[in-house]
Amino acid sequence: MAFQDRMTLRNMYLYLVCLITLVISIFAAVNLVRSTVELLYPDPGYYGYVPRCAESKPGQACTPAEEAAFAVEQKRIEKLTRDSQRRQAVLSIVGSATTLAIAVPVYIYHWRRIQTELPPRPPVTSGEPPA
């Protein structure tokens, strides 16, 4: 089979579409795995909050009521942060899955078109070089 038989403008287009959708699928699959791991094993977060009473009265200790209010507020912020991380991971999983759901059928369609449009290969007998 000659190179000119295989590399028509139409076949170059089909091969290019296959290459692009394959690369997109690979990146979407990697992102899907990463987002799944992020959902199952979230970032622990780094909370370096300073109680407001310590800011307003430097060098003085906070009252127990102020410390209790600070602890409640810190727990609320940590929960909101975890919820936000979880939401972002789910959105990323949905986006990656959608990308895969679109790219894979496009790739399969174009690859099958390439295979059906290839000229038939002549049978190769042993001892003779292919033409």
Tab-separated table of C-alpha atoms in Angstrom:
chain	number	residue	atom	x	y	z
A	1	MET	CA	0.000	0.000	0.000
A	2	ALA	CA	1.471	3.294	-1.063
A	3	PHE	CA	1.721	6.267	1.192
A	4	GLN	CA	-0.347	8.347	-1.249
A	5	ASP	CA	-3.236	5.855	-0.994
A	6	ARG	CA	-3.375	6.282	2.755
A	7	MET	CA	-2.647	10.003	3.112
A	8	THR	CA	-5.487	11.733	1.367
A	9	LEU	CA	-6.746	15.022	2.728
A	10	ARG	CA	-9.791	13.264	4.153
A	11	ASN	CA	-7.705	10.609	5.914
A	12	MET	CA	-5.370	13.247	7.333
A	13	TYR	CA	-8.435	14.993	8.772
A	14	LEU	CA	-9.699	11.709	10.265
A	15	TYR	CA	-6.288	10.892	11.769
A	16	LEU	CA	-6.024	14.415	13.202
A	17	VAL	CA	-9.459	14.161	14.828
A	18	CYS	CA	-8.479	10.774	16.289
A	19	LEU	CA	-5.235	12.188	17.675
A	20	ILE	CA	-6.952	15.181	19.262
A	21	THR	CA	-9.766	13.133	20.817
A	22	LEU	CA	-7.267	10.571	22.102
A	23	VAL	CA	-5.219	13.285	23.826
A	24	ILE	CA	-8.375	14.861	25.267
A	25	SER	CA	-9.488	11.442	26.547
A	26	ILE	CA	-6.152	10.817	28.229
A	27	PHE	CA	-6.216	14.166	30.025
A	28	ALA	CA	-9.855	13.677	31.042
A	29	ALA	CA	-9.092	10.204	32.426
A	30	VAL	CA	-6.146	11.537	34.440
A	31	ASN	CA	-8.295	14.369	35.787
A	32	LEU	CA	-11.075	11.903	36.628
A	33	VAL	CA	-8.695	9.763	38.695
A	34	ARG	CA	-7.203	12.818	40.393
A	35	SER	CA	-10.637	14.217	41.273
A	36	THR	CA	-11.790	10.863	42.621
A	37	VAL	CA	-8.733	10.661	44.870
A	38	GLU	CA	-9.343	14.251	45.967
A	39	LEU	CA	-12.921	13.361	46.869
A	40	LEU	CA	-11.904	10.254	48.817
A	41	TYR	CA	-8.813	11.799	50.427
A	42	PRO	CA	-9.438	15.558	50.811
A	43	ASP	CA	-6.845	18.159	51.655
A	44	PRO	CA	-6.611	18.412	55.457
A	45	GLY	CA	-6.508	22.201	55.281
A	46	TYR	CA	-4.356	24.647	57.109
A	47	TYR	CA	-6.180	26.706	59.670
A	48	GLY	CA	-4.069	29.362	61.346
A	49	TYR	CA	-6.799	31.457	62.860
A	50	VAL	CA	-6.113	33.823	65.692
A	51	PRO	CA	-8.946	34.593	68.094
A	52	ARG	CA	-10.274	38.125	67.782
A	53	CYS	CA	-9.690	38.760	71.453
A	54	ALA	CA	-5.964	38.035	70.988
A	55	GLU	CA	-5.855	40.569	68.138
A	56	SER	CA	-7.663	43.284	70.068
A	57	LYS	CA	-5.863	42.701	73.405
A	58	PRO	CA	-2.264	41.699	72.610
A	59	GLY	CA	-0.495	40.023	75.511
A	60	GLN	CA	-3.716	39.291	77.389
A	61	ALA	CA	-5.490	35.967	77.617
A	62	CYS	CA	-8.940	35.449	76.151
A	63	THR	CA	-11.869	34.779	78.429
A	64	PRO	CA	-13.374	31.262	78.375
A	65	ALA	CA	-16.485	32.608	76.623
A	66	GLU	CA	-14.345	34.190	73.894
A	67	GLU	CA	-12.355	30.968	73.470
A	68	ALA	CA	-15.555	28.919	73.211
A	69	ALA	CA	-16.983	31.298	70.612
A	70	PHE	CA	-13.715	31.108	68.675
A	71	ALA	CA	-13.757	27.282	68.758
A	72	VAL	CA	-17.336	27.185	67.435
A	73	GLU	CA	-16.477	29.642	64.668
A	74	GLN	CA	-13.337	27.691	63.732
A	75	LYS	CA	-15.322	24.424	63.476
A	76	ARG	CA	-17.906	26.153	61.275
A	77	ILE	CA	-15.210	27.495	58.932
A	78	GLU	CA	-13.507	24.079	58.741
A	79	LYS	CA	-16.824	22.416	57.838
A	80	LEU	CA	-17.541	25.017	55.158
A	81	THR	CA	-14.054	24.509	53.729
A	82	ARG	CA	-14.476	20.700	53.608
A	83	ASP	CA	-17.881	21.080	51.952
A	84	SER	CA	-16.414	23.434	49.369
A	85	GLN	CA	-13.551	21.017	48.616
A	86	ARG	CA	-15.993	18.141	48.257
A	87	ARG	CA	-18.196	20.167	45.918
A	88	GLN	CA	-15.238	21.140	43.733
A	89	ALA	CA	-14.098	17.499	43.531
A	90	VAL	CA	-17.583	16.343	42.493
A	91	LEU	CA	-17.815	19.080	39.864
A	92	SER	CA	-14.415	18.069	38.513
A	93	ILE	CA	-15.472	14.402	38.343
A	94	VAL	CA	-18.632	15.329	36.458
A	95	GLY	CA	-16.677	17.523	34.043
A	96	SER	CA	-14.080	14.818	33.346
A	97	ALA	CA	-16.708	12.124	32.907
A	98	THR	CA	-18.638	14.341	30.503
A	99	THR	CA	-15.491	15.038	28.488
A	100	LEU	CA	-14.798	11.303	28.265
A	101	ALA	CA	-18.417	10.585	27.338
A	102	ILE	CA	-18.109	12.979	24.394
A	103	ALA	CA	-14.522	12.338	23.249
A	104	VAL	CA	-14.537	8.525	23.264
A	105	PRO	CA	-17.487	8.073	20.861
A	106	VAL	CA	-16.058	10.743	18.540
A	107	TYR	CA	-12.734	8.898	18.523
A	108	ILE	CA	-14.378	5.515	17.889
A	109	TYR	CA	-16.491	6.890	15.047
A	110	HIS	CA	-13.543	8.496	13.260
A	111	TRP	CA	-11.236	5.516	13.823
A	112	ARG	CA	-13.824	3.169	12.324
A	113	ARG	CA	-14.208	5.496	9.349
A	114	ILE	CA	-10.445	5.324	8.775
A	115	GLN	CA	-10.469	1.532	8.955
A	116	THR	CA	-13.379	1.149	6.530
A	117	GLU	CA	-11.904	3.561	3.987
A	118	LEU	CA	-8.445	1.972	3.850
A	119	PRO	CA	-7.716	0.205	0.573
A	120	PRO	CA	-7.573	-3.591	0.932
A	121	ARG	CA	-4.137	-5.059	1.583
A	122	PRO	CA	-2.843	-7.628	-0.871
A	123	PRO	CA	-1.999	-10.991	0.702
A	124	VAL	CA	1.681	-11.358	1.545
A	125	THR	CA	3.329	-14.643	0.650
A	126	SER	CA	6.455	-15.745	2.425
A	127	GLY	CA	9.640	-15.130	0.513
A	128	GLU	CA	8.338	-12.138	-1.443
A	129	PRO	CA	8.779	-8.600	-0.163
A	130	PRO	CA	5.533	-6.655	0.133
A	131	ALA	CA	4.838	-4.296	-2.758
